[in-house]
Short mmCIF file of C-alpha atoms in Angstrom, two decimals:
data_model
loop_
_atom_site.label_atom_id
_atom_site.label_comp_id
_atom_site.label_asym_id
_atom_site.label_seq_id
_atom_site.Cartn_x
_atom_site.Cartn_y
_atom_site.Cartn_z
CA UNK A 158 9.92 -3.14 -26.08
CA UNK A 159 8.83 -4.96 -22.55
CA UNK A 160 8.30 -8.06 -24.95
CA UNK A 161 11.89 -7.63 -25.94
CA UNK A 162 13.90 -7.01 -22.67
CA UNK A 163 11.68 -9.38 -20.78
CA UNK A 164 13.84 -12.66 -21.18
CA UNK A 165 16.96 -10.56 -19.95
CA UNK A 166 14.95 -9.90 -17.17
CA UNK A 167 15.14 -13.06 -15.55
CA UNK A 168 18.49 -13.39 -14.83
CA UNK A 169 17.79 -10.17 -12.52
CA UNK A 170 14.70 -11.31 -10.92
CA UNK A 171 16.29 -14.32 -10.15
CA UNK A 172 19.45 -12.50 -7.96
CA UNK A 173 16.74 -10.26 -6.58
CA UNK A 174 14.31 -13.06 -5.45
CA UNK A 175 17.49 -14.82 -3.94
CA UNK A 176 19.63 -12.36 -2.26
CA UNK A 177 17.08 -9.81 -1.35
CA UNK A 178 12.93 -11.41 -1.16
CA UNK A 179 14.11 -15.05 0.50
CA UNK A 180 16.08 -13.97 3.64
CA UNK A 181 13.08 -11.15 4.34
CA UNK A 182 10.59 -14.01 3.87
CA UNK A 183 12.49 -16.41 6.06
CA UNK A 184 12.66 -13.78 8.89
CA UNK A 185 8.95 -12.86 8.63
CA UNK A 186 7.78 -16.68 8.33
CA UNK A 187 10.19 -17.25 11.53
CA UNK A 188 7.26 -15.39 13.35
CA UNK A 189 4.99 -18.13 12.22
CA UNK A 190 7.48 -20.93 13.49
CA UNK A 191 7.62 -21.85 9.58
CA UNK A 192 11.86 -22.26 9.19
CA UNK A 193 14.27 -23.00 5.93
CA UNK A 194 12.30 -20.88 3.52
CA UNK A 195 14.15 -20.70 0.13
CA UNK A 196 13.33 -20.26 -3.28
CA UNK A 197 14.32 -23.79 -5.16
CA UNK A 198 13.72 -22.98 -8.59
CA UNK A 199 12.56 -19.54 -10.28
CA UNK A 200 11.41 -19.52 -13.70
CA UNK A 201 10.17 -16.32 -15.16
CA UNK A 202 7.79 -17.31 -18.79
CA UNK A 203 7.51 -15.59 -21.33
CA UNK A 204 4.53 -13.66 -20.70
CA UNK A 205 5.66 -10.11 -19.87
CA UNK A 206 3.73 -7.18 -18.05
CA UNK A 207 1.04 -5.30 -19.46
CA UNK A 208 1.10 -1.30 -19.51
CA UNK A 209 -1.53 0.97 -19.97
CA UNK A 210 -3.04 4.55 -18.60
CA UNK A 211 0.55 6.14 -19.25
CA UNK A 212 0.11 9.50 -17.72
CA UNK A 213 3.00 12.18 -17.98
CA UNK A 214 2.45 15.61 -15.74
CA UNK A 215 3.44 18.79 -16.88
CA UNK A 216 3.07 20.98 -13.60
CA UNK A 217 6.29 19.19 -12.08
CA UNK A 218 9.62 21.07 -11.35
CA UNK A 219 11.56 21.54 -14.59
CA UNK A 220 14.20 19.15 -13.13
CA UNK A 221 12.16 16.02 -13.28
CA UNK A 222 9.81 14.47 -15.48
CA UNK A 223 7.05 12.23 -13.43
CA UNK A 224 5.12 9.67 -15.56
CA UNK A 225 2.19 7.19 -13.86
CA UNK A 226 0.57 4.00 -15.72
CA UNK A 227 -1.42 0.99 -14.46
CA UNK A 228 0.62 -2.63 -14.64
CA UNK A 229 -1.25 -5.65 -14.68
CA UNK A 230 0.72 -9.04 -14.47
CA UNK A 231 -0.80 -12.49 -15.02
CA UNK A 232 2.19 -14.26 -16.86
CA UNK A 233 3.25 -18.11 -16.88
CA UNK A 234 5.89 -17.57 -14.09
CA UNK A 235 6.45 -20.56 -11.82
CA UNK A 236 8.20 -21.19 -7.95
CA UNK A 237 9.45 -23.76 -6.33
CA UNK A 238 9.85 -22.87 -2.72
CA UNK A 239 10.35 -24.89 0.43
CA UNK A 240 9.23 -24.17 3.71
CA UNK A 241 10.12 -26.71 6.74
CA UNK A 242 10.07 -30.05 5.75
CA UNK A 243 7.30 -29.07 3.03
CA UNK A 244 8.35 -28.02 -0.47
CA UNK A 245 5.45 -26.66 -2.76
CA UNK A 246 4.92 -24.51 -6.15
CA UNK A 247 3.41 -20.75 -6.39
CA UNK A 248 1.72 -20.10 -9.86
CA UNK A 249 -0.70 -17.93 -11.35
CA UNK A 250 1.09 -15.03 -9.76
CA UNK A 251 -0.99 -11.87 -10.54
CA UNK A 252 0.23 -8.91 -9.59
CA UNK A 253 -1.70 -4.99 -10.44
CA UNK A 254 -1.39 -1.54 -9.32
CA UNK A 255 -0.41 2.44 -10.57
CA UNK A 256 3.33 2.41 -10.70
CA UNK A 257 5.22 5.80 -10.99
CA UNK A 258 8.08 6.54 -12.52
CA UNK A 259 10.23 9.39 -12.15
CA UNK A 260 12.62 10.61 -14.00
CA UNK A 261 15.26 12.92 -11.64
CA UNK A 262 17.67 15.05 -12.05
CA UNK A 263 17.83 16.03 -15.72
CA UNK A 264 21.28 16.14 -16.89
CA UNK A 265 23.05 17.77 -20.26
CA UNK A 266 24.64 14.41 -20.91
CA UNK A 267 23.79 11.80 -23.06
CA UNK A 268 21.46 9.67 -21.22
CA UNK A 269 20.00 13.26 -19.95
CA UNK A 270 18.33 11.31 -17.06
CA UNK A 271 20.51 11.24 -13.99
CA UNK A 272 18.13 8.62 -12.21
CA UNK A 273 14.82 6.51 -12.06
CA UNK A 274 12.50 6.14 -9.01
CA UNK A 275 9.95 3.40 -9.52
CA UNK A 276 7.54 2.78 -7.07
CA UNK A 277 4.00 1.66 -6.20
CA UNK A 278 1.39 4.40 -5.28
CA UNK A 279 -0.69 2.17 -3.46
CA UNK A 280 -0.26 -1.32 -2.26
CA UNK A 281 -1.23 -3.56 -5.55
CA UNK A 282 -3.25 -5.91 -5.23
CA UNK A 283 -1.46 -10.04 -5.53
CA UNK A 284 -2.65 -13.17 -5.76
CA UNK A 285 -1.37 -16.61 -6.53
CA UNK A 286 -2.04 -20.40 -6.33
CA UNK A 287 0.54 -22.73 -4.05
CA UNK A 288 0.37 -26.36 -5.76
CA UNK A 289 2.34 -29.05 -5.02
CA UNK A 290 1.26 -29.87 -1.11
CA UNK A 291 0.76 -33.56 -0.13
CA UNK A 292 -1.63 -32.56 2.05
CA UNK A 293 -2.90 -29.05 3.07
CA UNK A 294 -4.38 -29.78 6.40
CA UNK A 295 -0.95 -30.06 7.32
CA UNK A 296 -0.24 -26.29 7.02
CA UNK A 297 -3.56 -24.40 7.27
CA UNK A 298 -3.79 -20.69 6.59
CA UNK A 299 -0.37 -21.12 5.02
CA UNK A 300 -1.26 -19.56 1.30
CA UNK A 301 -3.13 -16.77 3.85
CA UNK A 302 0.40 -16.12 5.81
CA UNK A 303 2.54 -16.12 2.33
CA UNK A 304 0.29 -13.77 0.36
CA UNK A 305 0.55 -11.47 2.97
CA UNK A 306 4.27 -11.58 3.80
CA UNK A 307 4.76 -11.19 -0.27
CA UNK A 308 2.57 -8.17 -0.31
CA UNK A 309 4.28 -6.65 3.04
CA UNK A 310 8.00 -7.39 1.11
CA UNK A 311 6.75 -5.94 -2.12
CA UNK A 312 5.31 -2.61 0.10
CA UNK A 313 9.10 -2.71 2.02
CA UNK A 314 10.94 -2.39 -1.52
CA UNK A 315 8.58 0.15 -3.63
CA UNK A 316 5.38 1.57 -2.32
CA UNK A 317 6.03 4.46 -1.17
CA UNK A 318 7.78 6.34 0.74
CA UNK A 319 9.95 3.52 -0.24
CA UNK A 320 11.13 3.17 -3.73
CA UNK A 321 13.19 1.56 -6.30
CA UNK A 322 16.09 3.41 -7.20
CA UNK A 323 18.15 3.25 -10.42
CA UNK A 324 20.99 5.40 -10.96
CA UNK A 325 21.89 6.34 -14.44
CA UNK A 326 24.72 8.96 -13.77
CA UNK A 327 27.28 8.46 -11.56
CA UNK A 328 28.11 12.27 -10.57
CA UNK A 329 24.29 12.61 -9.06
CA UNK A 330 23.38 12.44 -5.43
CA UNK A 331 22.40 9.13 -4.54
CA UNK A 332 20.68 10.28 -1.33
CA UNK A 333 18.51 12.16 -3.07
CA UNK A 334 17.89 9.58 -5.60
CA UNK A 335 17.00 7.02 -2.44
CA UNK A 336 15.68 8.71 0.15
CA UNK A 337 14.02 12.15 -1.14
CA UNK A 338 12.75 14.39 1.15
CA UNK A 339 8.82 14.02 2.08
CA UNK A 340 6.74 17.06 0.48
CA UNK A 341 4.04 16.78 3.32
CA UNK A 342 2.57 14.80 6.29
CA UNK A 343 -1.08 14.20 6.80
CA UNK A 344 -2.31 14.11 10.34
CA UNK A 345 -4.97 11.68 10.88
CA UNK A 346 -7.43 12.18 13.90
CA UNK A 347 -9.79 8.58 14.32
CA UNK A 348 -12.56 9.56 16.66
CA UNK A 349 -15.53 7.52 16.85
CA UNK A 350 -18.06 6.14 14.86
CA UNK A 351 -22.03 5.05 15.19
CA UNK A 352 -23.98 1.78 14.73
CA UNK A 353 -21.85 -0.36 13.43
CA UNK A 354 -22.54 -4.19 13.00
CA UNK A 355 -22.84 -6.50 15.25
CA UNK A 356 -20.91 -9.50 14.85
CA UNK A 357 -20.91 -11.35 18.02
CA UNK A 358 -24.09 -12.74 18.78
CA UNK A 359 -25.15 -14.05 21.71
CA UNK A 360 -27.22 -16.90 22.52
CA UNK A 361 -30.48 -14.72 23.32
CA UNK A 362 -29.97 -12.96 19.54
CA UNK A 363 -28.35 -9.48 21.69
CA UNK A 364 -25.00 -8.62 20.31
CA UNK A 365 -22.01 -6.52 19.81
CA UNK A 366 -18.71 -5.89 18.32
CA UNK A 367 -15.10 -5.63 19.25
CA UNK A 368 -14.35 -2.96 16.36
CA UNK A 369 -10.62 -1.84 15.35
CA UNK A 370 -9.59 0.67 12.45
CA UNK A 371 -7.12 -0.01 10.31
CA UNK A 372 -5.57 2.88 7.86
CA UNK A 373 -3.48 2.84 4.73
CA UNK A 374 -1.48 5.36 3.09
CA UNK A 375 0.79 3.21 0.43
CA UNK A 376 3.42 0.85 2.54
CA UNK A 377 2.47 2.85 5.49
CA UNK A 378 -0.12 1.61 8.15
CA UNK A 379 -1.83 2.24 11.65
CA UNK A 380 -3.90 0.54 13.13
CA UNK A 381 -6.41 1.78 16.44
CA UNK A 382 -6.99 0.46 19.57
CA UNK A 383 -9.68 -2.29 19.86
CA UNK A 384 -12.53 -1.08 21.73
CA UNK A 385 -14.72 -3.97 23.05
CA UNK A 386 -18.34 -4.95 23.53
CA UNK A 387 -19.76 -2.09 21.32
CA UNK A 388 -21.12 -0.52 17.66
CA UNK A 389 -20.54 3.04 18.94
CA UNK A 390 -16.80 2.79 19.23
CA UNK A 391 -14.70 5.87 20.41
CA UNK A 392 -11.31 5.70 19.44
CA UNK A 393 -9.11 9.32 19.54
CA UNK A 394 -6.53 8.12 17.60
CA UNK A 395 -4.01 10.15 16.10
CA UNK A 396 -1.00 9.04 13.43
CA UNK A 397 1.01 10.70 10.95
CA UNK A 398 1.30 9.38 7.40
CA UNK A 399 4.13 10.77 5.38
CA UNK A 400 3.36 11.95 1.94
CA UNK A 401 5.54 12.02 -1.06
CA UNK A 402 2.89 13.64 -3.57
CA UNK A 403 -0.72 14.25 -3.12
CA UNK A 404 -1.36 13.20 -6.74
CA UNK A 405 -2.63 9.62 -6.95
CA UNK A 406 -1.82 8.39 -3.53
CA UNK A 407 -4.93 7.10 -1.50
CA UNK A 408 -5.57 6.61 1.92
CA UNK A 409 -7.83 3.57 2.70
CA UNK A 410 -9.55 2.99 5.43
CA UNK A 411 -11.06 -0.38 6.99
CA UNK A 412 -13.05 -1.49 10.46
CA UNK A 413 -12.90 -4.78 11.21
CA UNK A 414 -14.38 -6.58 14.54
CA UNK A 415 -11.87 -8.31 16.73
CA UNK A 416 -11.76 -12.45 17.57
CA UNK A 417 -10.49 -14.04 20.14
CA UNK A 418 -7.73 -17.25 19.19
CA UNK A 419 -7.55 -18.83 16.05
CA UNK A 420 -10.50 -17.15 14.55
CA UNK A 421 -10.13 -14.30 12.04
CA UNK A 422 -11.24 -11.08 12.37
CA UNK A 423 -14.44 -10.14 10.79
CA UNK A 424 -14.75 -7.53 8.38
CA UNK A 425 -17.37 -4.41 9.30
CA UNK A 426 -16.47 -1.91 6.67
CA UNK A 427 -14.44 0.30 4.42
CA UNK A 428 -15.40 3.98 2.86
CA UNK A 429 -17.11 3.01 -0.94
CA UNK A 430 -14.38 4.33 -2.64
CA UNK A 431 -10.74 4.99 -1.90
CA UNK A 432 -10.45 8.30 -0.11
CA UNK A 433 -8.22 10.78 -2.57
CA UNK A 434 -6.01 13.05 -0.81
CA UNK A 435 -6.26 16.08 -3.12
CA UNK A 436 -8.59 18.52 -1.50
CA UNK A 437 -11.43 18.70 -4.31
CA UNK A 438 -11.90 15.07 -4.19
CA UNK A 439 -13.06 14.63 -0.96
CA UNK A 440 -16.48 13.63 0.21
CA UNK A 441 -18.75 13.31 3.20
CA UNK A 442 -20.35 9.72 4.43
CA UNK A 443 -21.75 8.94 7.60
CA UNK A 444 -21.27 7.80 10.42
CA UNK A 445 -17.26 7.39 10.77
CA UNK A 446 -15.61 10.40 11.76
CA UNK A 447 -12.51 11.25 10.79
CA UNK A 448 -10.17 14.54 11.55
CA UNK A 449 -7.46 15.25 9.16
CA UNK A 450 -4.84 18.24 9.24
CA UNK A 451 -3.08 17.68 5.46
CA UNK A 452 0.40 20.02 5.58
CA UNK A 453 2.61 20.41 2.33
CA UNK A 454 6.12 21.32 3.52
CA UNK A 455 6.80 22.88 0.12
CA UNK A 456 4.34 25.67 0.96
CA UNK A 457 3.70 28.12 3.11
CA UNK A 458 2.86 27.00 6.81
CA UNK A 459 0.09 29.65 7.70
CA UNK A 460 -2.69 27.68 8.88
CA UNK A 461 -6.12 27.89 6.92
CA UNK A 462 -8.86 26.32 8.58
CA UNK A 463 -12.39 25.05 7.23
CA UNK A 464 -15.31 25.14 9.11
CA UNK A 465 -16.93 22.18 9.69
CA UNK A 466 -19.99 22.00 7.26
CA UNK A 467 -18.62 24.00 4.94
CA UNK A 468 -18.46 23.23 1.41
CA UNK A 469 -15.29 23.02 -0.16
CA UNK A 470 -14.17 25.25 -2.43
CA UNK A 471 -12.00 24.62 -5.78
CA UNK A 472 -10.61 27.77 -6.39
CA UNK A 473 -9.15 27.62 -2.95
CA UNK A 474 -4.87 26.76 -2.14
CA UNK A 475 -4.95 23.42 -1.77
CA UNK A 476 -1.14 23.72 -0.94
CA UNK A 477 -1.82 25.24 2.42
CA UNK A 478 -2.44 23.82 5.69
CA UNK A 479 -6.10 22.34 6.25
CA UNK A 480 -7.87 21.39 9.08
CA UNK A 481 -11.23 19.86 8.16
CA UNK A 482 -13.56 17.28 10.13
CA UNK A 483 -14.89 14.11 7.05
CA UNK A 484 -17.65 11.90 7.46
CA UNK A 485 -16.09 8.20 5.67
CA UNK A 486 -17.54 5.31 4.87
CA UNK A 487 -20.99 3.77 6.06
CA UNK A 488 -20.47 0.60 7.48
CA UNK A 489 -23.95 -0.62 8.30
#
């Protein structure tokens, strides 16, 4: 079926990447005194996205249907752009992530689907080649600056909390279908962490770091303080992430060590794994802690609090409040 409808497709992507992705990419690269971006030509190929891991839930309110698959994209799509007085290509656009679809409100008319939300769980991941430049010394960093403006545009128009709407029915509420109400918030508490690498080293071999943390939940992200001249960082950082369903989302967390000018910042460490929101997925690393305080608004709001060290148990309401202290992510 994608094989089918993907020709037709390019007529849309085309508006879209015109009217909608080149004046947000012209404002962002405006930061980078890099003017005139535009797309010149936009051809999509033939090769269509793949689809697989279709997952369909069946604990969801009887009003929707909610349906999650992985897409990987690796076609023969092709740019021209400009940029300044430099015009270039961007090819071998790969693009891969868990996409979810849901289907909301169900109706009793024929298409019996009111709406569609598509949207991103998690950032995906992108990459792509620019070809075409006379001579890349002349813009360094510049395939660095576009990858991650493309990947901050795509996170703007469907990662959530932000989503692609598509309205099937035209006596359904489109403010619902756009801008849902958030089932929860997660409350995220950075406080410190222990021995972490050192990464500026000084003449006599002595050393130390200028650590910052950086955390994702989809589009959303925070990032700490920078603490300088240290490994044993203390941070007390608190943000807020909304959540739009626990199932699938991630929250990812990074340190990276701070440089001065030009230079970029060094990377010091993640968790192993993606850290899974739902309660019995959760583990315990040393030596970053982290305080969290997960609340579904759908639920009741009497607060149930874990001591710390306790084990978690699966039999217990994960829709209730928690307040638990985790250990994330060794980073030496």
């Amino acid at each position: 079926i994608i094989r089918q409808l993907w020709p037709y497709a390019g007529h849309y992507v085309k508006d879209l990447c015109k009217y909608s992705i080149e004046p947000s990419i012209r404002t962002a690269l405006e930061d980078y005194k890099l003017s005139g971006f535009q797309f010149e030509k936009i051809i999509l190929g033939d090769t269509p996205p793949r689809l697989s891991g279709v997952k369909v839930y069946d604990d969801t309110s009887r009003h929707e249907i909610i349906m999650d698959m992985d897409v990987a994209y690796a076609g023969d799509c092709k740019f021209e752009v400009s940029v300044s007085k430099f015009k270039m290509g961007i090819k071998d656009l790969r693009i891969c992530g868990k996409m979810r679809v849901v289907m909301k409100p169900l109706v009793k008319q024929i298409p019996l689907v009111g709406g569609l939300q598509v949207f991103f769980l998690n950032n995906p991941d992108v990459d792509f080649n620019l070809i075409g430049l006379a001579d890349v010394f002349d813009m360094p960093g510049l395939s660095d600056i576009l990858r991650s403006i493309v990947t901050d545009q795509i996170g703007m128009m469907m990662v959530l909390p932000n989503r692609f709407p598509i309205q099937l029915v035209e006596d359904i509420d489109v403010v619902e279908l756009k801008c849902p109400l958030p089932a929860g918030v997660i409350r995220i508490h950075v406080i410190e962490a222990h021995n972490l690498m050192k990464k500026d080293i000084g003449i006599m071999g002595m050393g130390k770091s200028d650590p910052y943390c950086i955390l994702h939940l989809g589009a959303q992200k925070f990032q700490t303080k920078t603490i300088n001249n240290t490994i044993n960082p203390k941070w007390d950082f608190c943000c807020e992430f909304l959540t739009d369903d626990i199932r699938g989302q991630e929250i990812d967390i990074e340190l990276f060590d701070q440089d001065d000018g030009l230079a970029k910042d060094e990377f010091l460490g993640r968790q192993p794994e993606k850290w899974n929101i739902e309660i019995s997925n959760w583990n315990f690393y040393e030596p970053l802690y982290i305080a969290t305080t997960p609340v579904n608004l759908l639920a009741s709001c009497i607060p149930w609090v874990v001591d710390e060290g306790s084990p978690l148990s699966e039999d217990r309401p994960s829709k209730l409040p928690v307040d638990i202290n985790i250990l994330l992510g060794k980073t030496n």
